[in-house]
Each structure stands twice: as structure tokens, then as C-alpha cells.
Short mmCIF file of C-alpha atoms and ligand atoms in Angstrom, two decimals:
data_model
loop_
_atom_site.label_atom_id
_atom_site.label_comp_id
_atom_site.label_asym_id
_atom_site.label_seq_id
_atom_site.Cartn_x
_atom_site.Cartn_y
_atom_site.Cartn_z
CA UNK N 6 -53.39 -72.72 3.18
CA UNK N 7 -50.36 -74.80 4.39
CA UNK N 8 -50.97 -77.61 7.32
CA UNK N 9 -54.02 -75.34 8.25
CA UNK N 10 -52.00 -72.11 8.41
CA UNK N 11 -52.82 -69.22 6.01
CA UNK N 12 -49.26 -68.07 4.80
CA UNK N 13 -48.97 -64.13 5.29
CA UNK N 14 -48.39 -62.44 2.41
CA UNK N 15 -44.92 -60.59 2.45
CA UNK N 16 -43.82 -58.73 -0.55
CA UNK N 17 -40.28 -60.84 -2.22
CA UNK N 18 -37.11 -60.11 -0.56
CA UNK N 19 -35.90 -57.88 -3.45
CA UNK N 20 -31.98 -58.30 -3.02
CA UNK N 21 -32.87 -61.78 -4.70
CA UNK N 22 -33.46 -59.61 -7.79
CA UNK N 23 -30.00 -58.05 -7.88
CA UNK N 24 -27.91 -61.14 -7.60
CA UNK N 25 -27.32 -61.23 -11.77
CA UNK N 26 -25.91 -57.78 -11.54
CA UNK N 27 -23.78 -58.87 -8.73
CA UNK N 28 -22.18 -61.69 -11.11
CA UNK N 29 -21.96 -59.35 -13.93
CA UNK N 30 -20.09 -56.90 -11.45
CA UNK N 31 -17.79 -59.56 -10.20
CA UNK N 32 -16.80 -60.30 -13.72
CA UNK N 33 -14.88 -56.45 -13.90
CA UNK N 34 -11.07 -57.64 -13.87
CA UNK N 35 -10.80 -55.06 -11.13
CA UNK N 36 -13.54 -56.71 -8.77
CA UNK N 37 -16.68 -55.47 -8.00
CA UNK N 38 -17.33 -52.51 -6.07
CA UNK N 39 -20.69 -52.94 -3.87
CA UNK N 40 -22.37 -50.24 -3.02
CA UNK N 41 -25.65 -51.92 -3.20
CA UNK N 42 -26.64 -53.02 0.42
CA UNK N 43 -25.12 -50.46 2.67
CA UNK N 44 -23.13 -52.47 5.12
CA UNK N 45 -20.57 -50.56 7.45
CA UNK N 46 -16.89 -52.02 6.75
CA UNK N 47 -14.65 -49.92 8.89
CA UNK N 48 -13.27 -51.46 11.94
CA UNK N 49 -15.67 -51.44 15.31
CA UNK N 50 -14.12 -48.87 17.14
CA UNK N 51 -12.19 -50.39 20.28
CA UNK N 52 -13.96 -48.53 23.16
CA UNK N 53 -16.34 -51.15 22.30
CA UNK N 54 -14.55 -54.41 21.91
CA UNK N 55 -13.06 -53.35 25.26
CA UNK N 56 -16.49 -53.24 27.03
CA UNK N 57 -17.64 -56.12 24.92
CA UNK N 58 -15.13 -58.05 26.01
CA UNK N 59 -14.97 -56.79 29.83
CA UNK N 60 -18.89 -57.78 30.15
CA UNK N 61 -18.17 -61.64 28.11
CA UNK N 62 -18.44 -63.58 31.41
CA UNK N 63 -22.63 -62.94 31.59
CA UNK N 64 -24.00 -65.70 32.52
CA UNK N 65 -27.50 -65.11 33.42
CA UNK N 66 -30.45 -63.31 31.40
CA UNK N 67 -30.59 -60.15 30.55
CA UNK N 68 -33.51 -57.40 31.65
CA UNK N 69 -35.36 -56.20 28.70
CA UNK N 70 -35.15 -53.32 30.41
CA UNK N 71 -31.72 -52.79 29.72
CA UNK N 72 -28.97 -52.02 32.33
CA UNK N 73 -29.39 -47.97 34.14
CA UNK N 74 -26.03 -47.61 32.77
CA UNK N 75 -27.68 -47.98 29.13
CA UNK N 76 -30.29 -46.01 29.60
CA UNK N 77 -28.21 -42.97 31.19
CA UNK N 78 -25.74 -43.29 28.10
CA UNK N 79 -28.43 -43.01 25.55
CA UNK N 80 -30.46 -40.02 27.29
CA UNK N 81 -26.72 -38.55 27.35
CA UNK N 82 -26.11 -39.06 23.80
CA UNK N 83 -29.30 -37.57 22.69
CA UNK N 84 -28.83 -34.25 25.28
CA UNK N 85 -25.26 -34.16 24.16
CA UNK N 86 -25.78 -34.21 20.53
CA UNK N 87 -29.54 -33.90 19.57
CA UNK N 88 -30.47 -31.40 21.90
CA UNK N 89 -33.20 -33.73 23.29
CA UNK N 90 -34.05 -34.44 26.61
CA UNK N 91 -35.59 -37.52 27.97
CA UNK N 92 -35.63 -39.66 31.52
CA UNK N 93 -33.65 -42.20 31.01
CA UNK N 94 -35.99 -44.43 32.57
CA UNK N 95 -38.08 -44.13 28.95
CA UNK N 96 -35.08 -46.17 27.05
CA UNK N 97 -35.75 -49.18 25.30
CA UNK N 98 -32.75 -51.07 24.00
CA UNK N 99 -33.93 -53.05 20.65
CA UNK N 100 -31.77 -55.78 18.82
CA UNK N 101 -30.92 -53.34 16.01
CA UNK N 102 -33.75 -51.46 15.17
CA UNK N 103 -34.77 -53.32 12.35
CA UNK N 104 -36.92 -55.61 14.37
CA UNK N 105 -38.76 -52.96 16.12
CA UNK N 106 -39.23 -51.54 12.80
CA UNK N 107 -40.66 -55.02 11.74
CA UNK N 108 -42.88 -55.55 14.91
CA UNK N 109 -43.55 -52.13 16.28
CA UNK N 110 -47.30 -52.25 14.24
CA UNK N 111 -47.78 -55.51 16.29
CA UNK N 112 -46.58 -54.85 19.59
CA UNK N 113 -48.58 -51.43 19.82
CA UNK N 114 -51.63 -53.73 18.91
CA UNK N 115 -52.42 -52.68 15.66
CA UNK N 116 -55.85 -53.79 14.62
CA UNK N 117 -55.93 -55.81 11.12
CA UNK N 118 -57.88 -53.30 8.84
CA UNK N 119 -55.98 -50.12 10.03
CA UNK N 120 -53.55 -48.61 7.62
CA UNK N 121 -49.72 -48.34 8.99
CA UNK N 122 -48.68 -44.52 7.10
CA UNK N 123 -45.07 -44.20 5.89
CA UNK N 124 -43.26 -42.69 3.23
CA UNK N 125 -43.97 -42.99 -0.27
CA UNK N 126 -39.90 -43.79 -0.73
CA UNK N 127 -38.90 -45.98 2.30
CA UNK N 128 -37.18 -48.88 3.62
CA UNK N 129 -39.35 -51.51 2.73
CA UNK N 130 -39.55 -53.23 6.47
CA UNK N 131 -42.04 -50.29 7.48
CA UNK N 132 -44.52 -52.03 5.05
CA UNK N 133 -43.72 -55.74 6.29
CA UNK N 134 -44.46 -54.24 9.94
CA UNK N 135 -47.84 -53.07 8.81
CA UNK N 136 -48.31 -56.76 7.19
CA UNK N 137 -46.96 -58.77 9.78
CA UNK N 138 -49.49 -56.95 12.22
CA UNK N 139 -51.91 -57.98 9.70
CA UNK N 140 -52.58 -54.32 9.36
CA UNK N 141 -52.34 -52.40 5.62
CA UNK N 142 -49.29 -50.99 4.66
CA UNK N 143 -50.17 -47.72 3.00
CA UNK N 144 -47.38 -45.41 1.53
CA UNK N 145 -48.15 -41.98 1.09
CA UNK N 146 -46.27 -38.33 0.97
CA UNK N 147 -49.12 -36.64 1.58
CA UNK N 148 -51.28 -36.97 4.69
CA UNK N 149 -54.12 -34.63 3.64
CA UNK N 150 -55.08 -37.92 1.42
CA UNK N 151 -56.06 -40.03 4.33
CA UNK N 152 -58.91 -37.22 4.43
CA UNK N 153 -60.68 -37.82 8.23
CA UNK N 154 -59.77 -41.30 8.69
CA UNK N 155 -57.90 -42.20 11.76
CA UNK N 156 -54.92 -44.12 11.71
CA UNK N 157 -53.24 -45.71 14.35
CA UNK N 158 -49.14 -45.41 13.58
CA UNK N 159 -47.46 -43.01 11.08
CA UNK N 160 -43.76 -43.91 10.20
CA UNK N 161 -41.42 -40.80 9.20
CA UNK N 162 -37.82 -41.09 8.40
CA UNK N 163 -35.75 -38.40 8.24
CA UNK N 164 -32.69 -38.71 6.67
CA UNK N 165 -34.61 -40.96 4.23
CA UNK N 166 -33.29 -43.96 3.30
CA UNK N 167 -33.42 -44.23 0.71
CA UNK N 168 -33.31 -40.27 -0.86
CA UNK N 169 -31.47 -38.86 1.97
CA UNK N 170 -33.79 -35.75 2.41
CA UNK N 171 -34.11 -34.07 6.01
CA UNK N 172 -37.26 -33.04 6.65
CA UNK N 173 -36.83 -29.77 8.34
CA UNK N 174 -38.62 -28.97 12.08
CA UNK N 175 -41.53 -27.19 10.57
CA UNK N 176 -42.46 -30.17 8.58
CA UNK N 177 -41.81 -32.73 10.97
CA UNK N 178 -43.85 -30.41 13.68
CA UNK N 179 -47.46 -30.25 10.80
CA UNK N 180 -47.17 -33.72 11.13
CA UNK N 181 -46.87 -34.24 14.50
CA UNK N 182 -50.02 -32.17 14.79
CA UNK N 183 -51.90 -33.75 12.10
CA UNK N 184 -51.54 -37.19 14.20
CA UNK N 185 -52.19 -35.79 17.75
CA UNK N 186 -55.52 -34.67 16.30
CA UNK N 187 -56.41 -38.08 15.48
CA UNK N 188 -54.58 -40.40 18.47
CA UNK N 189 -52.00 -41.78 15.93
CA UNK N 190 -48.50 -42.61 17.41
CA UNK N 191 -45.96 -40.55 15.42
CA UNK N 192 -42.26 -43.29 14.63
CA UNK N 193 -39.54 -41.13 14.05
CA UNK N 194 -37.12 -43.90 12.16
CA UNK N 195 -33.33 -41.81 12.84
CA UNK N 196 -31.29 -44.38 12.20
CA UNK N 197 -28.95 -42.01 10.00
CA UNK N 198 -29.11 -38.63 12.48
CA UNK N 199 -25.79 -38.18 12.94
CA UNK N 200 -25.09 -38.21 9.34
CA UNK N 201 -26.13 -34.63 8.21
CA UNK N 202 -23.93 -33.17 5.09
CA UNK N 203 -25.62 -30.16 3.77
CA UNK N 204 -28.43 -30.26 6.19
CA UNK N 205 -28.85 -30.69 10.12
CA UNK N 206 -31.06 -33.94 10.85
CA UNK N 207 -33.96 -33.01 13.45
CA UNK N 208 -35.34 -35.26 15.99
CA UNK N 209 -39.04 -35.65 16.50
CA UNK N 210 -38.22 -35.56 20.21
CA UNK N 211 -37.11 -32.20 20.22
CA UNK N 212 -38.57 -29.24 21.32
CA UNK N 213 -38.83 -27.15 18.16
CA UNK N 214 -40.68 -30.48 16.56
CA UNK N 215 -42.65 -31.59 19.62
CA UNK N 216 -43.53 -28.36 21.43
CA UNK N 217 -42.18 -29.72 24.95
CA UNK N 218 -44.40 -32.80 25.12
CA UNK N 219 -43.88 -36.37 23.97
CA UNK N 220 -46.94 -37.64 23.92
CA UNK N 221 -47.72 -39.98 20.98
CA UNK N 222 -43.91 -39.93 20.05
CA UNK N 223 -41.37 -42.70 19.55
CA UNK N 224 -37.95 -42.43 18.38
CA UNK N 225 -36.13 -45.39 16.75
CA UNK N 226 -32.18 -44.96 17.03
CA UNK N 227 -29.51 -47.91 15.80
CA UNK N 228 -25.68 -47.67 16.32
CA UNK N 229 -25.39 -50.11 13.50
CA UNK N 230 -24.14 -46.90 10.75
CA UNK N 231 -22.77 -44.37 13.71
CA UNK N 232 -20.60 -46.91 15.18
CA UNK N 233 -20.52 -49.82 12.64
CA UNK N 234 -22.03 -51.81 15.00
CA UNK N 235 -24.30 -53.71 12.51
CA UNK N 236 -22.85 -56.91 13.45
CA UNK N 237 -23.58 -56.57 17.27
CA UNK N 238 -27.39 -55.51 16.64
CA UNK N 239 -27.76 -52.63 19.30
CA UNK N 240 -30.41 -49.58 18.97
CA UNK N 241 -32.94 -48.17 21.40
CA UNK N 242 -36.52 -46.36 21.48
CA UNK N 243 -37.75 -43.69 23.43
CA UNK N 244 -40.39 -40.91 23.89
CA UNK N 245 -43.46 -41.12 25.34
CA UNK N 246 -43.35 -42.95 28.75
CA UNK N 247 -46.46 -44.96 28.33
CA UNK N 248 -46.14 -46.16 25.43
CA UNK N 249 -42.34 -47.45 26.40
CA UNK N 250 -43.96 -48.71 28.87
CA UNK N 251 -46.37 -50.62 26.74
CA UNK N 252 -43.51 -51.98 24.30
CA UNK N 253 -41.20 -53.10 27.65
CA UNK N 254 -44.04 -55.23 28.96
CA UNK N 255 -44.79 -56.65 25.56
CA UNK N 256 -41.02 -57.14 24.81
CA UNK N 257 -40.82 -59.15 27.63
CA UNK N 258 -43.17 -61.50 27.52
CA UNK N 259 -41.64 -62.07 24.13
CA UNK N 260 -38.15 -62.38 24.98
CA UNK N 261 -36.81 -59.61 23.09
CA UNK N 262 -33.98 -58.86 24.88
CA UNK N 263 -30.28 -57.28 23.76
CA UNK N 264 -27.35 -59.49 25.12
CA UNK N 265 -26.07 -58.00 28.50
CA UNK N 266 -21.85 -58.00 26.48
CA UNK N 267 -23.91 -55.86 23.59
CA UNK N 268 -25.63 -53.70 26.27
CA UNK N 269 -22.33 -52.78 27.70
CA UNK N 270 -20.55 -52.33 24.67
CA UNK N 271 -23.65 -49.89 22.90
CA UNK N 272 -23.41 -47.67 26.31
CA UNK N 273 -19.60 -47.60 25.49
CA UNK N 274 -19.98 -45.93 22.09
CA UNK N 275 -23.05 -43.81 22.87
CA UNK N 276 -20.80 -42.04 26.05
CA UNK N 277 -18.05 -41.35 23.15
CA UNK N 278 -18.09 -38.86 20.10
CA UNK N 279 -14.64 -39.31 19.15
CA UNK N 280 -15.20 -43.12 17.20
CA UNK N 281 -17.96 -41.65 15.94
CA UNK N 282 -17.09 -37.97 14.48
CA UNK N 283 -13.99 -39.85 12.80
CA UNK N 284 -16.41 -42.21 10.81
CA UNK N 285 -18.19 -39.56 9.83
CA UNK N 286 -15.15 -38.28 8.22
CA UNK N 287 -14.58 -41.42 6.44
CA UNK N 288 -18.21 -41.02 4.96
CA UNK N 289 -17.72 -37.58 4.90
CA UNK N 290 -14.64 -38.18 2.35
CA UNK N 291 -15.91 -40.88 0.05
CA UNK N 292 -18.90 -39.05 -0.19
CA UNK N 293 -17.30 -36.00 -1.50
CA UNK N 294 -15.20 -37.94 -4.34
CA UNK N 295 -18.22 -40.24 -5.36
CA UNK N 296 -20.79 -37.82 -5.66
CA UNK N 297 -18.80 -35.77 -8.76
CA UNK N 298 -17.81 -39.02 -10.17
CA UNK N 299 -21.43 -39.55 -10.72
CA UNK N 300 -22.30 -36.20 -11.76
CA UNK N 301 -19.28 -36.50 -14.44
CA UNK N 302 -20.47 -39.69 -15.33
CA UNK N 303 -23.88 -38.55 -16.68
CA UNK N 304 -26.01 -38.77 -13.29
CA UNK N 305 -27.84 -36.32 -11.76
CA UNK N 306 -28.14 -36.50 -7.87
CA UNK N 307 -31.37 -35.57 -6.10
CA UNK N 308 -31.84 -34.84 -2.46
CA UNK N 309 -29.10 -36.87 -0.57
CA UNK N 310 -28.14 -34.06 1.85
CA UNK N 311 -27.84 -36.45 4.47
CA UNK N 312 -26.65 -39.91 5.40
CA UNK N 313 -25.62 -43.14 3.82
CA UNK N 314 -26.57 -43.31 0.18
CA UNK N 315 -26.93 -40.90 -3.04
CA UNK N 316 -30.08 -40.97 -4.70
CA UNK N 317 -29.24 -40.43 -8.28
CA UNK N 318 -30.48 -40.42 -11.67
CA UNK N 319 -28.89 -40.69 -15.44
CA UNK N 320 -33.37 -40.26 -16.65
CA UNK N 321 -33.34 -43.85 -17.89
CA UNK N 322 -35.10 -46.99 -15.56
CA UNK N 323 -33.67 -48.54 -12.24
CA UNK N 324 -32.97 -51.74 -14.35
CA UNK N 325 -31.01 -49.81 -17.16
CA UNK N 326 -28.71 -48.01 -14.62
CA UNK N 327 -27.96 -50.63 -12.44
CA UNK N 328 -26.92 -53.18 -15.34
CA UNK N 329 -24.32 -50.14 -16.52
CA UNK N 330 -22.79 -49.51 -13.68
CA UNK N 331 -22.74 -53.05 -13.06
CA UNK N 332 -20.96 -53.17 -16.21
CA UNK N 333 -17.80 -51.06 -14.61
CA UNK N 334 -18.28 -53.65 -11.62
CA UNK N 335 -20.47 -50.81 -9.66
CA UNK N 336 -23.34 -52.76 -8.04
CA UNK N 337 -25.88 -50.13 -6.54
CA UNK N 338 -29.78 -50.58 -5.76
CA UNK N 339 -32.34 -50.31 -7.75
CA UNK N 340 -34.69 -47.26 -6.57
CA UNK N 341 -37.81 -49.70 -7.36
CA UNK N 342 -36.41 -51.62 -3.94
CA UNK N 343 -38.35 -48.62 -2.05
CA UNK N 344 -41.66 -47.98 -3.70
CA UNK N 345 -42.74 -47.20 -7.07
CA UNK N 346 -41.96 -43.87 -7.31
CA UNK N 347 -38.41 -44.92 -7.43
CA UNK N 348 -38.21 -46.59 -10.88
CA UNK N 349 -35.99 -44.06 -12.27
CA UNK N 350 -33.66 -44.11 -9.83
CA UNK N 351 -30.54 -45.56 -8.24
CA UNK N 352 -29.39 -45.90 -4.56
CA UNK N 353 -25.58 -45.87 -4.32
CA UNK N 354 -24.16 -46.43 -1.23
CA UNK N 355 -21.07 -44.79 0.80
CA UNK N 356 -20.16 -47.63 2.50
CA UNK N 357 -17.39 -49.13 0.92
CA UNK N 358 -13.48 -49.02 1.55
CA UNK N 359 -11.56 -45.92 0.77
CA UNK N 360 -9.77 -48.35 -1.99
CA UNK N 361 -13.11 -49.63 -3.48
CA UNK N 362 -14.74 -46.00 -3.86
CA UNK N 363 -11.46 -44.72 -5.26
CA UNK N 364 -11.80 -47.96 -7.75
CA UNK N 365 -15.04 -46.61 -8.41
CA UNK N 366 -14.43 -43.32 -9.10
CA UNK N 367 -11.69 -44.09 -11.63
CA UNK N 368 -14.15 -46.57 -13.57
CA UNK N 369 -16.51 -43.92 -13.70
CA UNK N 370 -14.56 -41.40 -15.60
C1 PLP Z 411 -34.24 -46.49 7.52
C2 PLP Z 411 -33.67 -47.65 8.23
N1 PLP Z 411 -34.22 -48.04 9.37
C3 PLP Z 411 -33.74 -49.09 10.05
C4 PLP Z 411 -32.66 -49.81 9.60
C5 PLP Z 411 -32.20 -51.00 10.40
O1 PLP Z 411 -30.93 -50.87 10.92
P1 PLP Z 411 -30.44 -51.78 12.11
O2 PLP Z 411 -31.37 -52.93 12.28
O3 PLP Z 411 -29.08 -52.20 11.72
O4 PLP Z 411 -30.44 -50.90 13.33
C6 PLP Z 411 -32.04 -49.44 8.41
C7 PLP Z 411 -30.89 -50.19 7.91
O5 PLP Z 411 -30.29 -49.93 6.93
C8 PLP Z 411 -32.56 -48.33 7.70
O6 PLP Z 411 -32.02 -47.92 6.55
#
């Protein structure tokens, strides 16, 4: 107890952990080569510092709602390139998506007691929404577990950060079913959709997943990696109407509304491809130089058939692997950072410069 307030328990922000590997890697004569957070570096594309810019003079608040022009360009987007349809009036823009992510549990009036499901290897802020809800965080692969109990809001994420696995339709589909049975809201976290390699990314909004009806279902999108737009904070939900509903009222009584310059700008990039398909060939590239280079080098790459990051191996702990690549100035994350099952691994990132992967690559042979 603090002045009367009981202190919530959040886990340790784990980057904290990391920062002696970042001064061992900034110690290679060469620089270090950071591939441990996952930041987009490439330039924001300019059909988006043009609206940015066109929509600066905004002086008065902003609807929570979001502009009909946002809406439209996001139910576009998804028709365009998801094959998903939705009414635009059942957009949501979010400031980035990691604060839905953080407060979704909360704002759907999660009961303290119920368990918040997500993956057994996941971005950690799906557990910190459970907790700041005052809700348990449980991680689990496996549903059947939870045995008859009913739980109020299951969390998938597919491509994973951090493994990069796709779960395929017929997957995402049992578990859809499994949570209609019991009233639980399925969150479909694809933040990294338009980042398949070897595999085609699924939404849960689409018909082969949802069977034509969207009850119970939100998707989570961000532009922050498809339009390296992590800086301006801009993603959306959508799916089912009333719960949209629910969130907008919540939202904004709370304030949590995007900037009306960012509004404009995110329905800039999400009515063009072209930005985007061309950063996906920057990925596209580093990826396909980095991932041998580890493979050469003694690691052994698992999943990672979509997005942002290679999950990867060499058999010995987290710890061991991220002190010796630090030691060639490679800082990557420690697969600890997203649940237990993870101790044996390392995230590395495919985020950095052209010049700092090809650095990379060279100190790994
Ligand atoms: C799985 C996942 N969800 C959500 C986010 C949050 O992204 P943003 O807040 O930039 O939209 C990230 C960021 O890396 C992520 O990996």
C-alpha cells in the first residue's frame, strides 16, 4: 500500500534486462546491429506526410469516432487485400494498437477473477491487459485445458509475435467455435497480416474463419510495421457492431481519441498498396540474407513463416545466445521476453537498415 493505493502488480518491463547486452554490442568496432526491439526505420512513405501535413491546421477535437473518410479507407483496405468485408460504420481508430491491446480486458468490462486466454508465446501486453483489468492473465496453447469454464476474452495472434507462425483458417475457425459456445469475445491481434513469406496470414473476420457472422469477433490492425507509421500511433478495430459500439462509447468518455492530422494521414496509406508492397520488399530482402546467415552460423530457425522477426535456436538458453551474438555486436531478444516456453530461444528482428543486416550477415560468417 502506497498513500492508500494498492500498487497493481505488473510483471518488469523486460527490455531493462537487455541493456548490458546492448553495451557489450556497442563495444563491436563496427557498431551494434539491433535487432532486438523491432522498430520500423525506413522512411514514412510521403502519401502520408502529404496528408499529414494538408490536415496540420486542426484546431478543434477530434471524434473518437474517427472521420467517414477513415472508416471507408480501412473497410477498403481489408476488402481490397484481406478479402473481408465489414460496414465501415464498425471502425474504430485506436492510438496504435498497443493501447487497445493494454485496455481492451478493461473497456469490455472484464470482471476481476476471470481469466484473459492468450498464447502461450505472446507479446507480453496481452497479459498486462488481463492485469490492468484486474482480471488473470492466463497463457495457454491449448483451450481444451480451460475444461467447461467460461471465459470472457480469448487473445489469438496470428502471425505470432513473437514465432511468426500463421495459424491456418481451420484452426483459427475450432477456436472461434470453442468461444461462441461459451460467450467469450474472440481478439484477433493482426498487427503483422500483410507480412506473409511462406504462408498467407488469415483474418478472423473472414468468411472461411467466421462462417459469415461476426458476432463475438474483434480485429486489432496497426499501420505502425505496414507503413512504418510507429511514430504517428495509428491502428483500428472492427467486427462485431455491438461490441464497437461498446468500445466507442467507452473510448469516449475516456478521451481516447487519434489526432484528426494522424486520422488523415492513416486513411492515406490504407487507400495505397504501392508504399506498402515496396516495404515488404525491403523485409522481404533482409529477410532472405539473414535467415541463412543464421542457419550458417549454427542456428536453427523454427516457424517464422510470417512477419517481422525469426524465431531461432543454436539448443543452448536465451541468455547464452543473446550474450554471443551480442558479442559480434548482434543485439536480438531473448525468447524468455514472451513466456516461458521461450527460454531456448531468440527473437531476431528484420527491422534494421539494408547496411546494418548486411553488417550482420558478414559478422555472422
Ligand atoms: C503482436 C503485437 N501487437 C501489437 C503491437 C503494437 O503495435 P502498435 O502499438 O505500434 O500498433 C505489437 C508491436 O510490436 C505487436 O508485436
Amino acid at each position: 500500500m502506497t498513500g492508500g493505493f494498492s500498487l497493481l502488480a505488473l510483471p518488469d518491463f523486460p527490455w531493462d534486462r537487455l541493456v548490458p547486452y546492448q553495451d557489450l554490442a556497442r563495444a563491436h568496432p563496427g557498431g551494434i546491429v539491433d535487432l532486438s526491439v523491432g522498430t520500423p526505420v525506413d522512411p514514412v512513405p510521403p502519401v502520408a506526410r502529404e496528408a499529414l501535413a494538408a490536415a496540420a491546421d486542426s484546431p478543434g477535437y477530434p471524434l473518437t469516432y474517427g472521420t467517414p473518410r477513415l472508416r471507408e479507407a480501412a473497410a477498403g483496405w481489408l476488402r481490397r487485400r484481406h478479402g473481408v468485408t465489414i460496414d465501415p460504420a464498425d471502425v474504430l481508430p485506436t492510438i496504435g494498437s498497443k493501447e487497445l491491446v493494454a485496455w481492451l480486458p478493461t473497456l469490455l468490462g472484464v470482471r476481476p477473477g476471470e481469466r484473459v486466454v492468450f498464447p502461450e508465446l505472446a507479446y507480453p501486453t496481452y497479459d498486462v491487459g488481463a492485469r490492468l483489468a484486474g482480471a488473470e492473465p492466463y497463457a495457454t496453447d491449448g483451450l481444451l485445458a480451460l475444461g467447461p469454464e467460461r471465459v470472457p476474452l480469448v487473445w489469438v495472434n496470428s502471425p505470432s509475435n513473437p514465432t511468426g507462425r500463421v495459424l491456418p483458417a481451420e484452426h483459427l475457425r475450432k477456436v472461434v467455435a470453442w468461444a461462441r459456445e461459451r460467450g467469450a469475445v474472440v481478439a484477433s491481434d493482426e498487427c503483422y497480416i500483410e507480412l506473409g513469406w511462406e504462408e498467407h496470414p488469415v483474418s478472423v473476420l473472414h468468411p472461411d474463419v467466421c462462417e459469415g457472422s461476426h458476432e463475438n469477433l474483434l480485429a486489432v490492425h496497426s499501420l505502425s510495421k505496414r507503413s512504418n507509421f510507429a511514430g504517428y500511433r495509428a491502428g483500428f478495430v472492427t467486427g462485431d457492431p455491438r461490441l464497437v459500439r461498446r468500445l466507442l462509447e467507452v473510448r469516449k468518455h475516456a478521451g481516447m481519441m487519434m489526432p484528426a492530422p494522424v486520422q488523415a494521414a492513416t486513411a492515406a496509406v490504407l487507400d495505397d498498396d504501392a508504399h506498402a508492397d515496396e516495404q515488404r520488399e525491403r523485409y522481404a530482402r533482409r529477410r532472405a540474407v539473414l535467415r541463412p546467415a543464421l542457419e550458417r552460423a549454427g542456428w536453427r530457425i523454427e516457424h517464422s513463416a510470417a512477419g517481422l522477426y525469426l524465431w531461432a535456436t543454436n539448443g543452448t538458453g536465451c541468455w547464452d545466445q543473446v550474450r554471443a551474438l551480442a558479442e559480434r555486436g548482434i543485439l536480438v531478444a531473448p525468447g524468455e521476453f514472451y513466456g516461458d516456453a521461450g527460454r531456448d530461444h531468440v527473437r531476431v528482428a528484420i527491422t534494421a537498415t539494408d547496411e546494418r543486416v548486411d553488417a550482420a550477415v558478414s559478422r555472422l560468417q
